[in-house]
Coordinates of C-alpha atoms and ligand atoms in Angstrom, one line a residue:
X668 CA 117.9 132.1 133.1
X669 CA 115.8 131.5 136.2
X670 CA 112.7 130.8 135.1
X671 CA 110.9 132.1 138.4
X672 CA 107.5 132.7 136.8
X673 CA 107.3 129.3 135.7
X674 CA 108.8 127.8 139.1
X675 CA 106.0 130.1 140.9
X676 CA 103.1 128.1 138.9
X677 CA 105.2 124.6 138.2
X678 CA 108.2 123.8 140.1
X679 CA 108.9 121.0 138.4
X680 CA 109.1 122.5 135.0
X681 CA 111.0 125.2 136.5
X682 CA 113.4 122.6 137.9
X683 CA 113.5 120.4 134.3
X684 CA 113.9 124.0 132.5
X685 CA 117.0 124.9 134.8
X686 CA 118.6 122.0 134.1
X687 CA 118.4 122.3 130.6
X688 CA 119.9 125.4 130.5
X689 CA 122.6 124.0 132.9
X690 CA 123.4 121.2 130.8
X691 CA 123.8 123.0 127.7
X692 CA 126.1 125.2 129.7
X693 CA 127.8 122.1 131.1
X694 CA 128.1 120.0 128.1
X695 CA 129.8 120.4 124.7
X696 CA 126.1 120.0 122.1
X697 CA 127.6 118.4 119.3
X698 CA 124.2 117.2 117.6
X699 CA 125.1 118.7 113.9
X700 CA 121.6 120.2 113.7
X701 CA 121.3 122.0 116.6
X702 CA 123.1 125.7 117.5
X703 CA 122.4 127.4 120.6
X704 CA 120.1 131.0 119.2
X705 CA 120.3 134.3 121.5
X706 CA 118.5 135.5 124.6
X707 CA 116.9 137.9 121.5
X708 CA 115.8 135.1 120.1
X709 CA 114.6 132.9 122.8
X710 CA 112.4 136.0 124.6
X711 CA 110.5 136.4 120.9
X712 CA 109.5 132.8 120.9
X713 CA 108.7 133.1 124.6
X714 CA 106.3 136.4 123.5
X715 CA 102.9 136.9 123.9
X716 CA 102.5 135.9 120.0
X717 CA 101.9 132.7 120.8
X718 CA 98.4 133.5 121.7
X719 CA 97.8 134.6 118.2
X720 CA 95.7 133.1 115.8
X721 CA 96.6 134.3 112.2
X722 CA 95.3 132.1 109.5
X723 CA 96.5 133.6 106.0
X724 CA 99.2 135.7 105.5
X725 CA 99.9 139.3 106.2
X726 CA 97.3 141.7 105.0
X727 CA 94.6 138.2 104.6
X728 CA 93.8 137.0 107.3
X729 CA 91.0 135.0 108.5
X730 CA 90.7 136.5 112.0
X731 CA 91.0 140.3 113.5
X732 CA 93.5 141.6 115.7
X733 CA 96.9 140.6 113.1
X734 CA 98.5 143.9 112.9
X735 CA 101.1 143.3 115.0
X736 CA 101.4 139.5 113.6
X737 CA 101.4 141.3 110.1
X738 CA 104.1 143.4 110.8
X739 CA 106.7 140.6 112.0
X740 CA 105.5 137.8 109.5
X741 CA 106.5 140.7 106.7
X742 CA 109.6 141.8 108.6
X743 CA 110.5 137.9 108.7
X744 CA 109.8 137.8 104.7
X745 CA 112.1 140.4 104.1
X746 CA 115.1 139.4 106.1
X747 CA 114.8 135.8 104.9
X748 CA 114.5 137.4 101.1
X749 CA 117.6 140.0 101.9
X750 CA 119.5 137.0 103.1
X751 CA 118.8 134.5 100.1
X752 CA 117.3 136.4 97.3
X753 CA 114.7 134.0 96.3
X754 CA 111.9 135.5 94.5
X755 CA 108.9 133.9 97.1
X756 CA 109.6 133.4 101.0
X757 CA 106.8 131.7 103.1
X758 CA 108.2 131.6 106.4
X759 CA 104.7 129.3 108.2
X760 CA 105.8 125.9 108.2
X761 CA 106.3 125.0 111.9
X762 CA 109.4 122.6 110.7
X763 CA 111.9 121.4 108.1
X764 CA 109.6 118.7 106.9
X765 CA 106.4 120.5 107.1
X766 CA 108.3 122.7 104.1
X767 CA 109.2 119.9 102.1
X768 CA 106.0 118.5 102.7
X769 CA 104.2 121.9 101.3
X770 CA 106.7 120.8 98.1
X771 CA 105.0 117.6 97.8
X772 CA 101.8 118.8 98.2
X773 CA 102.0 121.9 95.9
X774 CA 103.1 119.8 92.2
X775 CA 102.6 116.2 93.1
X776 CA 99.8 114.0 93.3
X777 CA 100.1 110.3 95.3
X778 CA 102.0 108.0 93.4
X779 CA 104.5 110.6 91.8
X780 CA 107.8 109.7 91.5
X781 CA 110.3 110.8 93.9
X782 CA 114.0 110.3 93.2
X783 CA 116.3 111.4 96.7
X784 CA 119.7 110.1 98.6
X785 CA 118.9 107.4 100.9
X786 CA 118.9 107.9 104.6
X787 CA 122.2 105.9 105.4
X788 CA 124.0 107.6 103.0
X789 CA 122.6 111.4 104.2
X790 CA 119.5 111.8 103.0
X791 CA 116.5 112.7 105.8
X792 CA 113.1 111.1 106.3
X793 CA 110.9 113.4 104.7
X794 CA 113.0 112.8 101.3
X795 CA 111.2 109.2 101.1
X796 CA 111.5 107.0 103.6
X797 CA 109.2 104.4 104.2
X798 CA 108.4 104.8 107.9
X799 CA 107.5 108.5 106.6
X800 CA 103.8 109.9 105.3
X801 CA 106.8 110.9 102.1
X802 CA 107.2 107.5 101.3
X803 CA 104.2 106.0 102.1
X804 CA 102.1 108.7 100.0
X805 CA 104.6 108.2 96.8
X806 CA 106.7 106.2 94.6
X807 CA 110.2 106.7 96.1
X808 CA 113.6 105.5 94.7
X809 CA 116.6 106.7 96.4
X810 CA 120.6 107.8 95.0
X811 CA 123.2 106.8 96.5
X812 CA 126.7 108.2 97.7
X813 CA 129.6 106.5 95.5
X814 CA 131.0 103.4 98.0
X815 CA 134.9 104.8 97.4
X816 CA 134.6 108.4 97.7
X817 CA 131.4 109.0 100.1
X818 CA 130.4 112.3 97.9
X819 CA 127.2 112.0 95.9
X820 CA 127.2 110.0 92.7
X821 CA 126.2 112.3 90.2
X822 CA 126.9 110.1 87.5
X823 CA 124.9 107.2 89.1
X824 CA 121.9 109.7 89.9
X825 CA 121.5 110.4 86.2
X826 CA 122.0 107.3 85.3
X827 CA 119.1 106.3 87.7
X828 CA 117.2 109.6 87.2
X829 CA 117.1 108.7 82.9
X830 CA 115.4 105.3 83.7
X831 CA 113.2 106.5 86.4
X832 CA 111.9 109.2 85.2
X833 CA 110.9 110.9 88.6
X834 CA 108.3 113.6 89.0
X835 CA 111.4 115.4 91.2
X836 CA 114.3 115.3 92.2
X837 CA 115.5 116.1 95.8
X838 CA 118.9 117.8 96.8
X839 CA 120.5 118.8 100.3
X840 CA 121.1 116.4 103.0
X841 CA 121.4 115.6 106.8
X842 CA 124.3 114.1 107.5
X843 CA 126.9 114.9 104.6
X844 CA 130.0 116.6 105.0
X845 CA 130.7 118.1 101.3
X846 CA 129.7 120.9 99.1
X847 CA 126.6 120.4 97.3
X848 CA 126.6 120.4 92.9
X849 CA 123.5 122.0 93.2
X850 CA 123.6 122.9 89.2
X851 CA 124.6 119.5 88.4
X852 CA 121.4 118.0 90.0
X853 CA 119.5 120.8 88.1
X854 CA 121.2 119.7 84.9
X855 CA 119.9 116.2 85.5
X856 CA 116.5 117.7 86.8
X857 CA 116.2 119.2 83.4
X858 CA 117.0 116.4 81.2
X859 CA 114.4 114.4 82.5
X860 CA 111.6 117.3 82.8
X861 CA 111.5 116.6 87.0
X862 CA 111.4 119.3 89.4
X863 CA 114.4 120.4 91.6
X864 CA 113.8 120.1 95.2
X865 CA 117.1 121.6 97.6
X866 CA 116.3 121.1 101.3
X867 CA 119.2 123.1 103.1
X868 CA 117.8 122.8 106.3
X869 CA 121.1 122.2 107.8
X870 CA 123.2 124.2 106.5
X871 CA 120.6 127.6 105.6
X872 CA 123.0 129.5 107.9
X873 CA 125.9 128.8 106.0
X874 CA 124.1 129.2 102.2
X875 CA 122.8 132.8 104.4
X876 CA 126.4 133.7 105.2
X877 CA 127.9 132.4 101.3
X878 CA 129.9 130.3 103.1
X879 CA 128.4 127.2 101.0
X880 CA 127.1 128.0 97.4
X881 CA 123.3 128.7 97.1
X882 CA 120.9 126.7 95.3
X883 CA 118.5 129.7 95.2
X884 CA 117.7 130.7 91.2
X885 CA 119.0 127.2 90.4
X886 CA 116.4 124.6 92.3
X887 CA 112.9 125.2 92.1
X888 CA 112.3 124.7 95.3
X889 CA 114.3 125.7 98.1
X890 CA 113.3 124.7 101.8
X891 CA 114.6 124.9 105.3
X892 CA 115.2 124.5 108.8
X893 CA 115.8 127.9 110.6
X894 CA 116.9 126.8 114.4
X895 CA 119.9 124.9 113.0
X896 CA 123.1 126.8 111.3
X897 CA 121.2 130.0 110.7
X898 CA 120.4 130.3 114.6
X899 CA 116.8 131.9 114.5
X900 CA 113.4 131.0 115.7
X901 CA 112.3 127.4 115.4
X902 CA 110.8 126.0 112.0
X903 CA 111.0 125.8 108.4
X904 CA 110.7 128.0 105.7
X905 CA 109.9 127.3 101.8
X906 CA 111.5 129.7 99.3
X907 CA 110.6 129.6 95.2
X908 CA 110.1 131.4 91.9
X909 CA 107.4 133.3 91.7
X910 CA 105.4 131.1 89.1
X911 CA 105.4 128.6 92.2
X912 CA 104.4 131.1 95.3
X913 CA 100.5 130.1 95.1
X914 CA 100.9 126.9 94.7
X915 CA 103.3 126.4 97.7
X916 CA 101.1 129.1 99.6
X917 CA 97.9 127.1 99.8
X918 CA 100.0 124.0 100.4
X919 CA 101.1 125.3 103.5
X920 CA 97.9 126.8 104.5
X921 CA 95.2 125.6 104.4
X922 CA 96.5 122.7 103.2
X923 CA 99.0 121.2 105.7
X924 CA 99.1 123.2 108.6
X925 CA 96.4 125.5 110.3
X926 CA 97.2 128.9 112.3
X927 CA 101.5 129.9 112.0
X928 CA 103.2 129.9 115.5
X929 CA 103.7 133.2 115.0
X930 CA 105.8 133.2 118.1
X931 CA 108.6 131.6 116.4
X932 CA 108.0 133.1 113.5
X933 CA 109.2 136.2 115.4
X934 CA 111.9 134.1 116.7
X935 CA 112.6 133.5 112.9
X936 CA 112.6 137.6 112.2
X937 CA 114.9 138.6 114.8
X938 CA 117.2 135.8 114.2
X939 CA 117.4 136.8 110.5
X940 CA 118.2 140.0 111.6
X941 CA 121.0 138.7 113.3
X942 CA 122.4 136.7 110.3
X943 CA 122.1 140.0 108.0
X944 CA 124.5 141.7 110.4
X945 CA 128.3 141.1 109.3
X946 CA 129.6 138.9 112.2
X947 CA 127.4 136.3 110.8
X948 CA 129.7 135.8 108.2
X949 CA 132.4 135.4 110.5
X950 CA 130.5 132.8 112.8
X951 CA 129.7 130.6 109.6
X952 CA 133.3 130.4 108.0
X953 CA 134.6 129.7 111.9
X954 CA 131.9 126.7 112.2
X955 CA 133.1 125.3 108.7
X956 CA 136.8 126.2 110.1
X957 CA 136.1 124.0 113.4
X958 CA 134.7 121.3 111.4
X959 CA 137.7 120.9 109.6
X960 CA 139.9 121.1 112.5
X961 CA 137.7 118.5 114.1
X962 CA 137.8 116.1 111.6
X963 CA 141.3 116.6 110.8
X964 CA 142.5 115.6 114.3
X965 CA 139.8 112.9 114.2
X966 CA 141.5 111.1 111.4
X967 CA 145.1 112.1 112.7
X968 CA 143.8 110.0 115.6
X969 CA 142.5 106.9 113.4
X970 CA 139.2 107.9 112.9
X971 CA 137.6 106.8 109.1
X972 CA 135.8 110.4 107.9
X973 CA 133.0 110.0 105.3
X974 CA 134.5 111.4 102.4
X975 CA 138.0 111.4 103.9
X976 CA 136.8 115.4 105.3
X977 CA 134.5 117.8 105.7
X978 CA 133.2 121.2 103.6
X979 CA 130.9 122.4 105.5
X980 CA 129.5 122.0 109.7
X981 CA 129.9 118.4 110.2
X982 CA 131.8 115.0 109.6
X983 CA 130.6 111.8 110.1
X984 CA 132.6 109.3 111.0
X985 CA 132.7 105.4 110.6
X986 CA 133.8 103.5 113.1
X987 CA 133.9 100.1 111.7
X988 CA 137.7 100.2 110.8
X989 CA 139.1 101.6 113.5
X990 CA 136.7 100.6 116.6
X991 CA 135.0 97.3 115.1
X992 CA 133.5 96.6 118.5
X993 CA 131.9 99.8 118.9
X994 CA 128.8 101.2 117.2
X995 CA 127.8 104.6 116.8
X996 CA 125.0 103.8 119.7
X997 CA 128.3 102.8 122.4
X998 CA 130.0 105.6 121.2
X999 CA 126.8 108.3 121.6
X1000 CA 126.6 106.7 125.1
X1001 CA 130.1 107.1 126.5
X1002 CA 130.9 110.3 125.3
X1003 CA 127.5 112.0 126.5
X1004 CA 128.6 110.4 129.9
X1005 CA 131.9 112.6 129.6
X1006 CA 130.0 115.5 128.3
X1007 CA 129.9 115.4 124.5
X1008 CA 126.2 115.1 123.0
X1009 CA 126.4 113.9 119.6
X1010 CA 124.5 111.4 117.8
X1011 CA 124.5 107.8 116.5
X1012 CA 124.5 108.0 112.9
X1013 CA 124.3 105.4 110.0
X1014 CA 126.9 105.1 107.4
X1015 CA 127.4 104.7 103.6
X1016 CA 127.0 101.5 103.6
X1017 CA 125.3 100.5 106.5
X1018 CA 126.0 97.0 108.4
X1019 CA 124.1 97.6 111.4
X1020 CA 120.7 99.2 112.2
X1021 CA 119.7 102.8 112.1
X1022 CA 118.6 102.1 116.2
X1023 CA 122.5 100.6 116.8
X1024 CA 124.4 102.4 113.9
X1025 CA 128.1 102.2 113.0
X1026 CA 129.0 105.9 112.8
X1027 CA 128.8 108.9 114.6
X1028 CA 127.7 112.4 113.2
X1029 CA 129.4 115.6 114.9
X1030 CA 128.6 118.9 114.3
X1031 CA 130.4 122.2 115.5
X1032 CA 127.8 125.3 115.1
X1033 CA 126.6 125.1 118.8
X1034 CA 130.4 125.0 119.7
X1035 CA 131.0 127.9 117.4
X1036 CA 128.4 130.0 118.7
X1037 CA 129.9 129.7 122.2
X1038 CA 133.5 130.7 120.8
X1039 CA 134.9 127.7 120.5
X1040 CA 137.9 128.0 117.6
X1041 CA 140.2 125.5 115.8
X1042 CA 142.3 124.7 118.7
X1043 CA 139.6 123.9 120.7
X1044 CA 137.7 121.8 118.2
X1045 CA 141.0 119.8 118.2
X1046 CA 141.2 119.5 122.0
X1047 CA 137.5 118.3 120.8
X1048 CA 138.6 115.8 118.8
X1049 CA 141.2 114.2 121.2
X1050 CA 138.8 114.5 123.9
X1051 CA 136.5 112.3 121.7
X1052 CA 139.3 109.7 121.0
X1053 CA 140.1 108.8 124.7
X1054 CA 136.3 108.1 125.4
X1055 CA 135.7 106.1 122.1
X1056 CA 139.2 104.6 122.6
X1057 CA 138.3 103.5 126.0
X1058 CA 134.3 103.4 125.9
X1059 CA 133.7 101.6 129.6
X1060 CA 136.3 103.1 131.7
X1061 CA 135.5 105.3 133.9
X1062 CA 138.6 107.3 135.2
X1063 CA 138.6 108.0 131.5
X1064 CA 135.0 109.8 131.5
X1065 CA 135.8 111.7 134.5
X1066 CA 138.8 113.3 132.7
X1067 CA 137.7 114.4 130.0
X1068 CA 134.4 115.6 131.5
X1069 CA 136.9 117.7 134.0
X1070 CA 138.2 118.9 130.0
X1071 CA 134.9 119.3 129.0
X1072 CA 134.0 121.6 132.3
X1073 CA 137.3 124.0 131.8
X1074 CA 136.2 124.2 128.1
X1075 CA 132.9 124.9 128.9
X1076 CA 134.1 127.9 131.5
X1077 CA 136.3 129.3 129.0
X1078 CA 133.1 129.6 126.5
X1079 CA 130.6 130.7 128.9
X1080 CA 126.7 130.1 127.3
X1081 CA 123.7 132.2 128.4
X1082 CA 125.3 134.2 131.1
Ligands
DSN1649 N1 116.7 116.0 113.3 C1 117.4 116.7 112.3 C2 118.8 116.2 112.2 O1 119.4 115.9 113.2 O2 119.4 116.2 111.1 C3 116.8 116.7 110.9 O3 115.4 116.9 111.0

């Protein structure tokens, strides 16, 4: 990946883009929503597309020349409809949130009520929190993970759901390890007449793959990310019933976003067409496999999980018990100095701040992609414990980043 038309205009974005590329290939990328996508994928987004305006959708647009933009917006459509069978696909929104927030937009006025899991306990930003336009614009109360067990409360949520009486409900999460009830939410969606909401932006690539049960047909609304497990072009996508494909149309566009990058929604077609083709399935069930080996090993080692495990890409892990002394923010630092990206995260529970948090989140589909297995994950996992066991020492970082750099060559990326 040289870059050398870029270098021959810009050097130094040649130079920054180069060592990207190198330090994905160098490092082990841990964040749990990123994946690494193919060279396919990658020259679609960096296609010609992205000088074309297409406001609309395919066959209505507002400008000429969206034949070719017609063709792979529709190709996208079907692939994302072949892979999760919903009865509406609108692959525009540029991200996760832009989906949820064509939701919003498409059955709620300001002021409706939003009921959704709180951000310390998994729940993302655009569910309703109040440094987000989500939370701002409407009346937001958040569930709760039960304290003990660290899966969602289902009973509390109804509990909370009969005397709140939201407008909707929201479902899927960011940072939580287990299998999703999805029907259960919808059972407590229908007793209070609220809409059902199920972002799977993390995990779209294992719901693609049936490695994690669907919420299409149950939820109303179905959004999500499509860079992260499913390993296509960059963005979001909305998928509903029919009854609901107008309304969440016109929320997108015109009503929250103006022209589609249609350059990654190419990206989003070919890498579709890569997660219809059977190895997909054996890429998702090896990232959940990892995960498990990860945080098995983790809590071998002494490591608290959330939830005591994981289901599905991820596990989060508390430090408080075992490394008091140590947030999630010490932890994010020392092991990116040795190699491993992964992320701060906050914690059921949260005692700290989300800017200084007591947890780490790791997650194992970039790892995956690059043929990592179990065995590896649980080198992982030891790797992790001697640079969060010995966060300022040095002859410890250099180590395991020599580890880290033999792993790394046995699982070349982007050769
Ligand atoms: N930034 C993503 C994540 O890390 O979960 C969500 O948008």
């Amino acid at each position: 990946m040289e870059h050398d038309q870029v270098r021959e205009v810009d050097p130094d974005v040649a130079d920054a883009l180069e060592n990207e590329v190198d330090r994905q290939r160098s490092s082990l990328q841990m964040i749990a929503s990123e994946n690494h996508v193919s060279e396919a994928v990658l020259d679609a987004q960096g296609s010609a597309l992205t000088n074309k305006y297409a406001e609309g959708y395919p066959g209505e647009r507002y400008y000429g020349g969206c034949e070719f933009a017609d063709e792979i917006e529709q190709l996208a459509i079907d692939r994302a409809t072949e892979l999760f069978g919903p009865e509406h696909v609108n692959v525009q929104p540029h991200s996760g949130t832009q989906a949820n927030q064509a939701v919003y937009f498409s059955i709620l006025e300001p002021g409706d009520k939003i009921l959704s899991l709180d951000l310390t306990h998994g729940g993302h930003l655009s569910h309703g929190h109040p440094a987000n336009f989500v939370g701002q614009l409407y009346d937001v109360e958040q569930y709760e993970v039960d304290a003990e067990t660290g899966y969602v409360d289902y009973d509390g949520l109804a509990e909370q759901a009969a005397e709140f009486e939201p407008d909707i409900i929201v479902s899927g999460y960011s940072a939580y390890p287990r299998e999703i009830e999805w029907e259960r939410i919808q059972d407590v969606a229908d007793d209070v007449d609220a809409y059902h909401l199920a972002d799977i932006a993390h995990i779209t690539g294992l719901v693609a793959a049936g490695v994690h049960d669907s919420p299409v047909g149950i939820a109303d609304f179905v959004t999500g990310s499509t860079h992260k497990t499913i390993r296509a072009g960059r963005g979001g996508i909305v998928m509903c019933d029919e009854e609901y494909a107008d309304g969440i149309d016109s929320a997108v566009f015109p009503g929250g976003q103006g022209g589609p990058l249609m350059h990654n929604i190419a990206g989003k077609a070919v890498g579709f067409k890569e997660a219809l083709e059977p190895e997909f399935e054996d890429y998702a069930e090896q990232t959940v496999a990892n995960a498990k080996a990860l945080g098995e090993q983790l809590a071998e080692n002494g490591f608290s999980l959330v939830s005591e495990g994981t289901d599905n890409h991820l596990v989060l892990v508390d430090l408080r018990e075992s490394h008091p002394d140590t947030s999630g923010g010490d932890a994010e630092d020392a092991l990116e100095a040795a190699g491993i990206v992964l992320n701060g995260n906050t914690v059921p529970g949260e005692t700290r701040s989300a800017f200084n948090p007591s947890g780490i989140r790791a997650g194992t589909p970039g790892l995956t992609t690059r043929g990592f297995d179990e065995d590896d994950c649980r080198t992982v996992a030891d790797l992790i414990t001697r640079v969060i066991d010995n966060p300022t020492d040095e002859d410890v970082r250099e180590e395991v980043r020599e580890e880290v750099d033999r792993l790394c060559d046995e699982n070349p990326l982007y050769e």
